[in-house]
Amino acid sequence: MIIKAFSGLLRRIERVAPSHSQHPVPMEESVAAHRVAIVCVGIAFTLTGLYMGSEIALELGWRRGVMAAVVGSVILSVMSIPAAIVGARTRLSTYMIVRHVFGEAGSRVVNAVLALVLIGWYAVTAELFGRTCYLTLHQYFPHSPIPMGAFTVGCSLLVVATTVFGFRALERLSLVVAPMLVALTLYVAVQAVVRVPWQTIASSAGTAPDLGRGISAVVGGMIVNVVLMPDLTRYSRSALDCAVISVTGNGIANGAMVVLAMMPALAFGEIDPMKYMALLDLTLVGFAILVLSTWSVNAVNLYSTGLVTATVLPRFGYGALVIGSGLLATAVALLGLSDRFLDFLVVLGLIVPPFAAVYQVDFFILHRKNYGSPAADRGGRTNINALVAAGLGAAVGCGLYAGSVSLTGVPTIEAYAVAGLSYWGLERWQSVWR
């Protein structure tokens, strides 16, 4: 009976597999730019975004924190626009684009890295989800013996279960909750300024005012969405639509999220959103919105993790991978990854951009645009040049950050540029010696 029930559960997950996963999206299924942009805005406003803004605020202070938010969001927009255009013109998913550039075997390496990133991201979100529930309970039952880890496990298992049985419903719920979280974030920021003198917020200097670290963290917070932009913009109609979507979602919305989250954190000296919401008498309202938002967002995280992992481990069913990824990420969450949240974001801002740089150079500079044709498919061959260039870009970025040496002051830029230039140079050199 147990085996039969588990098999049925896995079949249930398979039904949420995306359409056109390996083929171009037909032009008649295109959607208006504002609809995709709204999705990107919803991705920017999350519980993890609130925590990111709070930690940046307390580390960098107001002035440098705002600079980090603005510069980071500009960098994200610049990286996002070409990635979005690749999706709109090929009308292929990110996986298929990566497969054509890196080769089938090479794409598994890329997807393995993305799978680890997504598992880490799920783990951080699960831990913050559990912490939110724990802090809310302690507002009303301060002597409760239930440890925070129990909430983390419980919330994570809830997300795993609903990804299996109610993913479509959660997708619809996110469309309703996302505007509510935007409104809540704006209201809390306004109330923070009303309750605390503006001079107190604006004069905060922070504890470790490293602007480059802050910018890299802002980039890292949204960089996975940038790399995966083709998954959204393959439904777009034009390059102008792609620019609007990128600037609105990864630029303006992301920057606004960070700045708005900084205000209450600096006003009340708190990182946890539930703590400063309690000070504003918003415990129940804030809890309801944050729980529903985080619940739906982490279900999407887990769903994406399963899709990416399925390309790395094709022998396993998609359903088993969703459950396995959820359990692994829960274990990682219990290790306290969120305690190094900014470090995690900085690492993402160094190792993920090189992958986008490689496929953008391949498309725009080397002009290999016909990804949909069988002739352009590398099949099982691995594009060593692409893997070497991406790895070199990530290594240079991490090395510069570790050594506190950077020409631009933002190692993310060097990582992105080195990967793109290296790939172009290796491909040109190879073409000369063929």
Tab-separated table of C-alpha atoms in Angstrom, residues 75-76 79-80 83 94 98 102 109-121 216-230 343-360 386-387 389-398 411-417 419-420:
chain	number	residue	atom	x	y	z
A	75	ILE	CA	24.028	45.660	-13.059
A	76	LEU	CA	21.154	43.186	-12.916
A	79	MET	CA	22.829	41.496	-17.522
A	80	SER	CA	19.136	40.711	-17.738
A	83	ALA	CA	19.402	37.196	-21.462
A	94	THR	CA	16.946	28.255	-20.493
A	98	VAL	CA	22.258	26.035	-22.304
A	102	PHE	CA	27.361	23.881	-23.662
A	109	VAL	CA	27.464	20.397	-15.427
A	110	VAL	CA	25.759	23.801	-15.635
A	111	ASN	CA	22.496	22.393	-14.340
A	112	ALA	CA	24.297	20.599	-11.510
A	113	VAL	CA	25.638	23.973	-10.351
A	114	LEU	CA	22.191	25.568	-10.708
A	115	ALA	CA	20.620	22.650	-8.824
A	116	LEU	CA	22.989	23.184	-5.893
A	117	VAL	CA	22.219	26.908	-5.974
A	118	LEU	CA	18.469	26.270	-5.993
A	119	ILE	CA	18.747	23.759	-3.144
A	120	GLY	CA	20.670	26.355	-1.158
A	121	TRP	CA	18.091	29.007	-1.980
A	216	SER	CA	27.523	41.669	-4.981
A	217	ALA	CA	24.868	40.604	-2.460
A	218	VAL	CA	22.168	42.609	-4.271
A	219	VAL	CA	23.222	41.020	-7.566
A	220	GLY	CA	23.352	37.562	-5.982
A	221	GLY	CA	19.836	37.955	-4.657
A	222	MET	CA	18.367	38.048	-8.178
A	223	ILE	CA	21.089	36.588	-10.394
A	224	VAL	CA	19.470	33.167	-10.745
A	225	ASN	CA	16.362	34.898	-12.086
A	226	VAL	CA	18.574	36.745	-14.590
A	227	VAL	CA	20.162	33.532	-15.887
A	228	LEU	CA	16.727	31.909	-16.115
A	229	MET	CA	15.089	34.940	-17.817
A	230	PRO	CA	14.525	33.011	-21.087
A	343	ASP	CA	27.893	35.496	2.173
A	344	PHE	CA	25.627	33.074	0.310
A	345	LEU	CA	24.304	35.897	-1.887
A	346	VAL	CA	27.811	37.190	-2.599
A	347	VAL	CA	28.898	33.718	-3.746
A	348	LEU	CA	25.878	33.504	-6.060
A	349	GLY	CA	26.814	36.896	-7.497
A	350	LEU	CA	30.245	35.510	-8.388
A	351	ILE	CA	29.610	31.991	-9.716
A	352	VAL	CA	26.279	32.361	-11.575
A	353	PRO	CA	26.803	35.405	-13.900
A	354	PRO	CA	29.523	33.656	-15.983
A	355	PHE	CA	26.963	31.159	-17.300
A	356	ALA	CA	24.788	33.997	-18.600
A	357	ALA	CA	27.846	35.711	-20.092
A	358	VAL	CA	28.769	32.604	-22.092
A	359	TYR	CA	25.379	32.030	-23.717
A	360	GLN	CA	24.977	35.761	-24.397
A	386	ALA	CA	32.124	27.228	-22.676
A	387	LEU	CA	32.787	25.267	-19.487
A	389	ALA	CA	35.256	30.168	-19.739
A	390	ALA	CA	32.439	29.955	-17.170
A	391	GLY	CA	34.725	28.288	-14.652
A	392	LEU	CA	37.466	30.845	-15.243
A	393	GLY	CA	35.050	33.735	-14.788
A	394	ALA	CA	33.767	32.301	-11.496
A	395	ALA	CA	37.306	31.579	-10.272
A	396	VAL	CA	38.505	35.094	-11.089
A	397	GLY	CA	35.487	36.651	-9.376
A	398	CYS	CA	35.934	34.559	-6.217
A	411	PRO	CA	34.012	41.402	-8.518
A	412	THR	CA	30.700	40.317	-10.046
A	413	ILE	CA	31.448	42.549	-13.042
A	414	GLU	CA	34.893	41.025	-13.534
A	415	ALA	CA	33.486	37.494	-13.254
A	416	TYR	CA	30.895	38.255	-15.929
A	417	ALA	CA	33.372	40.041	-18.218
A	419	ALA	CA	33.776	34.615	-18.725
A	420	GLY	CA	32.429	36.390	-21.811
